Coordinates of C-alpha atoms and ligand atoms in Angstrom, one line a residue:
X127 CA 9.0 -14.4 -15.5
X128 CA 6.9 -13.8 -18.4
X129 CA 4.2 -16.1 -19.5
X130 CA 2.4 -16.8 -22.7
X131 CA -0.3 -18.8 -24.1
X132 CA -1.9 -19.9 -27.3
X133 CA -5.6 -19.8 -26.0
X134 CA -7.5 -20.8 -28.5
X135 CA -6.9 -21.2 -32.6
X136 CA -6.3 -17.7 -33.2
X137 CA -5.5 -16.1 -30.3
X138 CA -2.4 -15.6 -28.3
X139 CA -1.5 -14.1 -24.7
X140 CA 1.2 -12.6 -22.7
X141 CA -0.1 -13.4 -19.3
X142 CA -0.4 -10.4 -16.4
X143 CA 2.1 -9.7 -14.7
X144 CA 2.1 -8.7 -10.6
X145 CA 6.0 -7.4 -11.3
X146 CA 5.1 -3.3 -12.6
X147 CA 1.2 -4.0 -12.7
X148 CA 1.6 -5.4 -16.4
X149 CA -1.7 -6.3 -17.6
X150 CA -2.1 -9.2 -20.4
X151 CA -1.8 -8.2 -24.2
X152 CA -3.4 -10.2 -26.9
X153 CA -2.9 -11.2 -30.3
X154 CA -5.7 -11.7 -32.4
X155 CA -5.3 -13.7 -35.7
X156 CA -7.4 -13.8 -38.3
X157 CA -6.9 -15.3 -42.0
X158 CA -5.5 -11.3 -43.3
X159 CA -4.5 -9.4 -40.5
X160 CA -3.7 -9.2 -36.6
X161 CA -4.8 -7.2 -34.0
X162 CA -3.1 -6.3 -31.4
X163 CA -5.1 -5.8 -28.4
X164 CA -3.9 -3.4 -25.9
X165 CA 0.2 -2.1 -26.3
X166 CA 1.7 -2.8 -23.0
X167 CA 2.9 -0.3 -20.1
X168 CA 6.8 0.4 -22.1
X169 CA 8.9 -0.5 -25.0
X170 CA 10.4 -3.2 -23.0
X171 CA 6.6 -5.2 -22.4
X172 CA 6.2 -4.5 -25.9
X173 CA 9.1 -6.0 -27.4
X174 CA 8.9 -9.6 -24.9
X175 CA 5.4 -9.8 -26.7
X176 CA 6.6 -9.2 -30.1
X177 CA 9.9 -11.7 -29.8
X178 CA 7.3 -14.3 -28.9
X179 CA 4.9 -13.8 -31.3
X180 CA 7.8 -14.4 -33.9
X181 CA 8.8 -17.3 -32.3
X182 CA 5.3 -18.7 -32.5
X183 CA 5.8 -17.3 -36.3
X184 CA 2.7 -15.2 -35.9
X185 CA 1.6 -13.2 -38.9
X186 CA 2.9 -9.7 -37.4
X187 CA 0.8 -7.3 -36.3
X188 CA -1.1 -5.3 -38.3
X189 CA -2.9 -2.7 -36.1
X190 CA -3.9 -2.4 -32.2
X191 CA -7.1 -1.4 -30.1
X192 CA -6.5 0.3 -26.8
X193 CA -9.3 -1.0 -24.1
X194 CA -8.7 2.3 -22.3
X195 CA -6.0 5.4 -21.9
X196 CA -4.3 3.9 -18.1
X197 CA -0.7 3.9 -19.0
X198 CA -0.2 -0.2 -18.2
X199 CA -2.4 -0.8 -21.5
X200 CA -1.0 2.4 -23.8
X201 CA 2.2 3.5 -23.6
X202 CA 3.6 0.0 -25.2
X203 CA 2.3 1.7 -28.2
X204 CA 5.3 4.1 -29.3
X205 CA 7.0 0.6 -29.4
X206 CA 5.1 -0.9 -31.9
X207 CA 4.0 2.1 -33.7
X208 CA 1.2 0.6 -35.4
X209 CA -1.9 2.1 -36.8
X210 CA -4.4 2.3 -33.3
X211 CA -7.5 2.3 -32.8
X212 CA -9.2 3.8 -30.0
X213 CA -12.4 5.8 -28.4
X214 CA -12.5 9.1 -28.5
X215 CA -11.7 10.0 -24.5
X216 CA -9.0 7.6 -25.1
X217 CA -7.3 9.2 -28.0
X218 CA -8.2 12.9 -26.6
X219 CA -5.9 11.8 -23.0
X220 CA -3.1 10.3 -24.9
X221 CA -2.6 12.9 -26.8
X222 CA -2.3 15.2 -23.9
X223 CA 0.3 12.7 -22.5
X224 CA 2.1 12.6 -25.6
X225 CA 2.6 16.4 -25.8
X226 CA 3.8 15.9 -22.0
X227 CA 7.9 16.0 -21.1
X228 CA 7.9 12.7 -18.9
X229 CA 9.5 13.3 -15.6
X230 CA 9.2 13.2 -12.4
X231 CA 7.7 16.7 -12.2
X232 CA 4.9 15.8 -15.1
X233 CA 4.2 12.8 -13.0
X234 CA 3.4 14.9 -9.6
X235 CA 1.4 17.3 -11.8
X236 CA -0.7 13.8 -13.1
X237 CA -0.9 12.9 -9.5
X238 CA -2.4 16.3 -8.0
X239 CA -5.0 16.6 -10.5
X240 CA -5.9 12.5 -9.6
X241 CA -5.4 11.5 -13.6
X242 CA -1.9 9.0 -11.6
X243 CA -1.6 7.5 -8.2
X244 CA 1.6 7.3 -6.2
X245 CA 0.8 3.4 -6.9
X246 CA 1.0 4.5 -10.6
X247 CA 4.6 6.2 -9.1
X248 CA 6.1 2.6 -7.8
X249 CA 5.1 0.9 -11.0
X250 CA 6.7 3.4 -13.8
X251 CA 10.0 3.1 -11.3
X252 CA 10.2 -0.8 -11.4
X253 CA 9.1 -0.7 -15.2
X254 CA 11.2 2.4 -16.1
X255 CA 14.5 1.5 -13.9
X256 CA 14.1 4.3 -11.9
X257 CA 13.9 6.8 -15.2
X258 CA 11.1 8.3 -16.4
X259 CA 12.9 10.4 -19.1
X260 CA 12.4 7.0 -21.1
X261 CA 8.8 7.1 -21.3
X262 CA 7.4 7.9 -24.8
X263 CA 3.5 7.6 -25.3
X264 CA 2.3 7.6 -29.0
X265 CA -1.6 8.9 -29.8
X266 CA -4.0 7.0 -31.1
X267 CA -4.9 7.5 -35.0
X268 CA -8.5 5.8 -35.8
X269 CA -11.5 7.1 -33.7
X270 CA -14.6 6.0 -32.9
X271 CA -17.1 7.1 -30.4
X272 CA -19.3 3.9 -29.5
X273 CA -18.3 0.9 -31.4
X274 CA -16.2 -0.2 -34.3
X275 CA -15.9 -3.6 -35.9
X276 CA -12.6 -5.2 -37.6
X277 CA -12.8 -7.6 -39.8
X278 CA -9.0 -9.7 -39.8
X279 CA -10.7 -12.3 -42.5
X280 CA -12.8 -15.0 -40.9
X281 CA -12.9 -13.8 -38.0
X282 CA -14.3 -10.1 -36.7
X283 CA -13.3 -8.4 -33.5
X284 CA -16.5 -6.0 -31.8
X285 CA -15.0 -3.7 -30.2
X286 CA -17.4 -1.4 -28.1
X287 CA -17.4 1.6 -25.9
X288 CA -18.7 0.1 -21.9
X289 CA -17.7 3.1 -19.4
X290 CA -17.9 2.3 -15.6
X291 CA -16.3 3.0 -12.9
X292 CA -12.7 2.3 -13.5
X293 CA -11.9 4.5 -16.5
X294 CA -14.6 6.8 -18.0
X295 CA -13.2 5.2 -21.8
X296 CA -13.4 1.4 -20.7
X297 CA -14.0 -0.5 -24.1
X298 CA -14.6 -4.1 -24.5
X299 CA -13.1 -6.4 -27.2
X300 CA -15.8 -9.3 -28.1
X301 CA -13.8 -11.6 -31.0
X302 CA -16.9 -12.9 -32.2
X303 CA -16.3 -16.6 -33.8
X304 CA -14.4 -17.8 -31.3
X305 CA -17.2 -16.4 -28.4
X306 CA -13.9 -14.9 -26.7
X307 CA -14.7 -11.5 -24.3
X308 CA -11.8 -9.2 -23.7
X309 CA -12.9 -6.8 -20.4
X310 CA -9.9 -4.6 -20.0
X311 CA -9.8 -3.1 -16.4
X312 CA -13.6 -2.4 -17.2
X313 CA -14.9 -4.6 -13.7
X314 CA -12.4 -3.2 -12.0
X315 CA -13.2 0.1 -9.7
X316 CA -11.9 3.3 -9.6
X317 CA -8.4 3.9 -9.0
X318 CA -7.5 7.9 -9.3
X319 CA -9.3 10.3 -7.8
X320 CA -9.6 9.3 -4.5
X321 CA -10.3 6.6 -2.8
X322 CA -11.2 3.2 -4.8
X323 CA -14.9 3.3 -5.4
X324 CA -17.5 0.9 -7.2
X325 CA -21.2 2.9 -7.8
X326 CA -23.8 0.3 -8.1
X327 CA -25.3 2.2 -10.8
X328 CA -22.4 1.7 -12.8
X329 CA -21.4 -1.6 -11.8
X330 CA -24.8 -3.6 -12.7
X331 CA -25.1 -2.1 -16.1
X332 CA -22.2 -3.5 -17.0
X333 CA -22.5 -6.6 -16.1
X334 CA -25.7 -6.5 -17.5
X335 CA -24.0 -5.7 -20.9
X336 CA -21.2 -8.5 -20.1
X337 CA -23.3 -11.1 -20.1
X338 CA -25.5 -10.0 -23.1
X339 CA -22.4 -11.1 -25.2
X340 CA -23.1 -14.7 -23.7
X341 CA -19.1 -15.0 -24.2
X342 CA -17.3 -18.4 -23.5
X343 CA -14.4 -17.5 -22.3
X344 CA -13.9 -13.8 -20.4
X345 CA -10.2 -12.0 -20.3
X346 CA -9.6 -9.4 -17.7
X347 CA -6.8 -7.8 -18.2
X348 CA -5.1 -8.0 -15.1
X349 CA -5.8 -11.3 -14.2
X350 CA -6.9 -15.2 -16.1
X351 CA -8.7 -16.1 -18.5
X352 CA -11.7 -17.8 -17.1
X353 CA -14.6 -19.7 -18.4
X354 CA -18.4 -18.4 -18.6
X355 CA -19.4 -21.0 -15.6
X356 CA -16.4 -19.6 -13.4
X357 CA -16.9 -16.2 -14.5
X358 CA -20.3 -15.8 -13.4
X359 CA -19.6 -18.2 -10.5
X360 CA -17.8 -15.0 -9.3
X361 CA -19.0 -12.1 -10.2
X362 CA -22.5 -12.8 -9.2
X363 CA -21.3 -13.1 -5.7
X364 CA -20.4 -8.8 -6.5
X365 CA -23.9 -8.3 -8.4
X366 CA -25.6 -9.5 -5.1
X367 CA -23.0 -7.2 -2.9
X368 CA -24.1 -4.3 -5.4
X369 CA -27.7 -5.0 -5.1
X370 CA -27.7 -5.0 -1.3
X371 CA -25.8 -2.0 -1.4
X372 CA -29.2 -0.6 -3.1
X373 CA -31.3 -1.8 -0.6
X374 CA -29.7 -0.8 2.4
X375 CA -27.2 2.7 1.3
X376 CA -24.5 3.4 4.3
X377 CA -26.2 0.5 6.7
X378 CA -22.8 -1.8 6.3
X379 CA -24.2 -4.1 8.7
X380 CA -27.2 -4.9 7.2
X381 CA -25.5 -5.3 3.7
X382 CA -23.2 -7.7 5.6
X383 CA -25.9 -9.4 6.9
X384 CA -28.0 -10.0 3.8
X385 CA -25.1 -10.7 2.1
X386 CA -24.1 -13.8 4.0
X387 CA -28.4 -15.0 4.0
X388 CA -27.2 -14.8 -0.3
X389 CA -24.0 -16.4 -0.4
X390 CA -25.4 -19.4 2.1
X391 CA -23.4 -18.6 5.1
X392 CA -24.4 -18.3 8.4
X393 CA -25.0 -15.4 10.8
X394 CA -21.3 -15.0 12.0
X395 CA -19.0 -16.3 9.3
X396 CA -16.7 -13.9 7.6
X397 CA -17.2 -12.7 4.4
X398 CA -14.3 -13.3 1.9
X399 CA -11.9 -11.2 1.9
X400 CA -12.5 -9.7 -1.9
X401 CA -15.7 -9.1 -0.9
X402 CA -15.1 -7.1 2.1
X403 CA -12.6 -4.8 0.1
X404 CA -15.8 -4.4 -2.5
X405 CA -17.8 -3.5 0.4
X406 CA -15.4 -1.1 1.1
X407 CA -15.5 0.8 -2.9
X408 CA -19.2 0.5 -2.6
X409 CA -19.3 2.6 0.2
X410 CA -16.8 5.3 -1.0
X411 CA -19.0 5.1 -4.1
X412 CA -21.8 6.5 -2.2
X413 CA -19.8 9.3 -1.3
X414 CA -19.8 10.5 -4.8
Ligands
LIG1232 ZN1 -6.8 0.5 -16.0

């Protein structure tokens, strides 16, 4: 079932869903124009977002910002056919896609050369029914290399280029008056390619950059909203994972061990479960 949510004045959300990997699209609302942030994974997310935005009698939208190229966020786009902004690795990827006959075959192609993941696979056949013929991806049309502002009248979205481990493009969308932090799948770690990886290099500049914005409310894409306090109630726990993972390389154990000294726990508790996956894309991070 799809959920929405007015989340603050001038901002409204189609919740994530787990269903087909469908991350959360925004609608930004200023006094002259909405953006649109991120299109959706197909036509059909698209048009759920756009029947309740008209419900809510939203001012329609006026133009879109991809936070990166992954498919889940971009190929809503065709749908709502709106002028699109975008960073340049973004626009350069969807282009190729768009030139691409979308099939089954193009798909394996995707997958051999680690650009798609059979995960990637499973989620086009639940979104697409099975039919990939029906997939139409639409390039971007406004450029920018590292950051762009957009000004929707009384309110200005800063949208700027962030990188990291998940997707070369990440972008970050920071709607400045309201002190509202759109992240993408920027935190998130690799997913094609290989096995996931986080590279603490990578990982702490980020958040290093994340928290510059001092935000007061942070969206990741793919899952809630969540306030400053919870935000960095959480990802601190990773910036000390990442920053043992500089001390002590390959020694999992001693990472493990220092680990629990940081989060308080004693010598032969188990680390949370999230964290022990992390430890996990840290370490094939130092593959690289
Ligand atoms: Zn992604």
């Amino acid at each position: 079932m799809s959920e929405f949510e007015r989340i603050s004045e001038h901002i409204y959300v189609m919740h994530a869903e787990q269903e087909a990997d469908r991350p959360l699209l925004a609608a930004v609302v200023g006094r002259s124009r909405t953006l649109l942030i991120d299109g959706g994974n197909s036509s059909a997310h698209a048009q759920t977002f756009r029947d309740y935005l008209e419900r809510e009698g939203v001012r329609r939208p006026d133009m879109m910002v991809l936070t990166h190229h992954h498919w889940d966020h971009s190929f809503g786009l065709a749908e709502w056919s709106l002028p699109a902004i975008a960073q340049r690795q973004t626009a350069e990827i969807l282009r190729g896609y768009a030139g691409l006959d979308w099939n089954e075959a193009a798909l394996d192609g995707l997958i051999a050369e680690g650009k798609m993941s059979e995960r990637t696979r499973s989620d086009m056949h639940v979104e697409y029914k099975g039919d990939l013929t029906k997939i139409r991806v639409e390039e971007p049309n406004i450029v920018f290399e590292r950051f762009i502002d957009v000004d929707l009248g009384g309110l200005t979205c800063e949208i700027r280029y962030v990188g990291g481990d998940h997707a070369s493009d990440s972008c970050v969308v920071f709607v400045k008056e309201e002190g509202t932090l759109f992240l993408g799948d920027a935190l998130s770690p690799s997913v094609y390619g290989g096995p996931m990886a986080y590279t603490t290099g990578k990982f702490l500049a980020l958040l290093d950059t994340i928290f510059a914005y001092g935000a007061n409310v942070l969206v990741e894409s793919h899952g809630r909203p969540v306030t400053r306090e919870e935000f960095y109630h959480d990802v601190r726990r990773y910036e000390q994972l990442a920053r043992q993972v500089l001390r002590h390389g390959r020694d999992r154990s001693a990472i493990e061990r220092d680990l629990r000294v940081d989060l308080g726990l004693n010598a032969e508790a188990e680390l949370p479960q999230d964290l022990q996956e992390a430890i996990e894309y840290f370490m094939n991070g130092l593959e690289k």
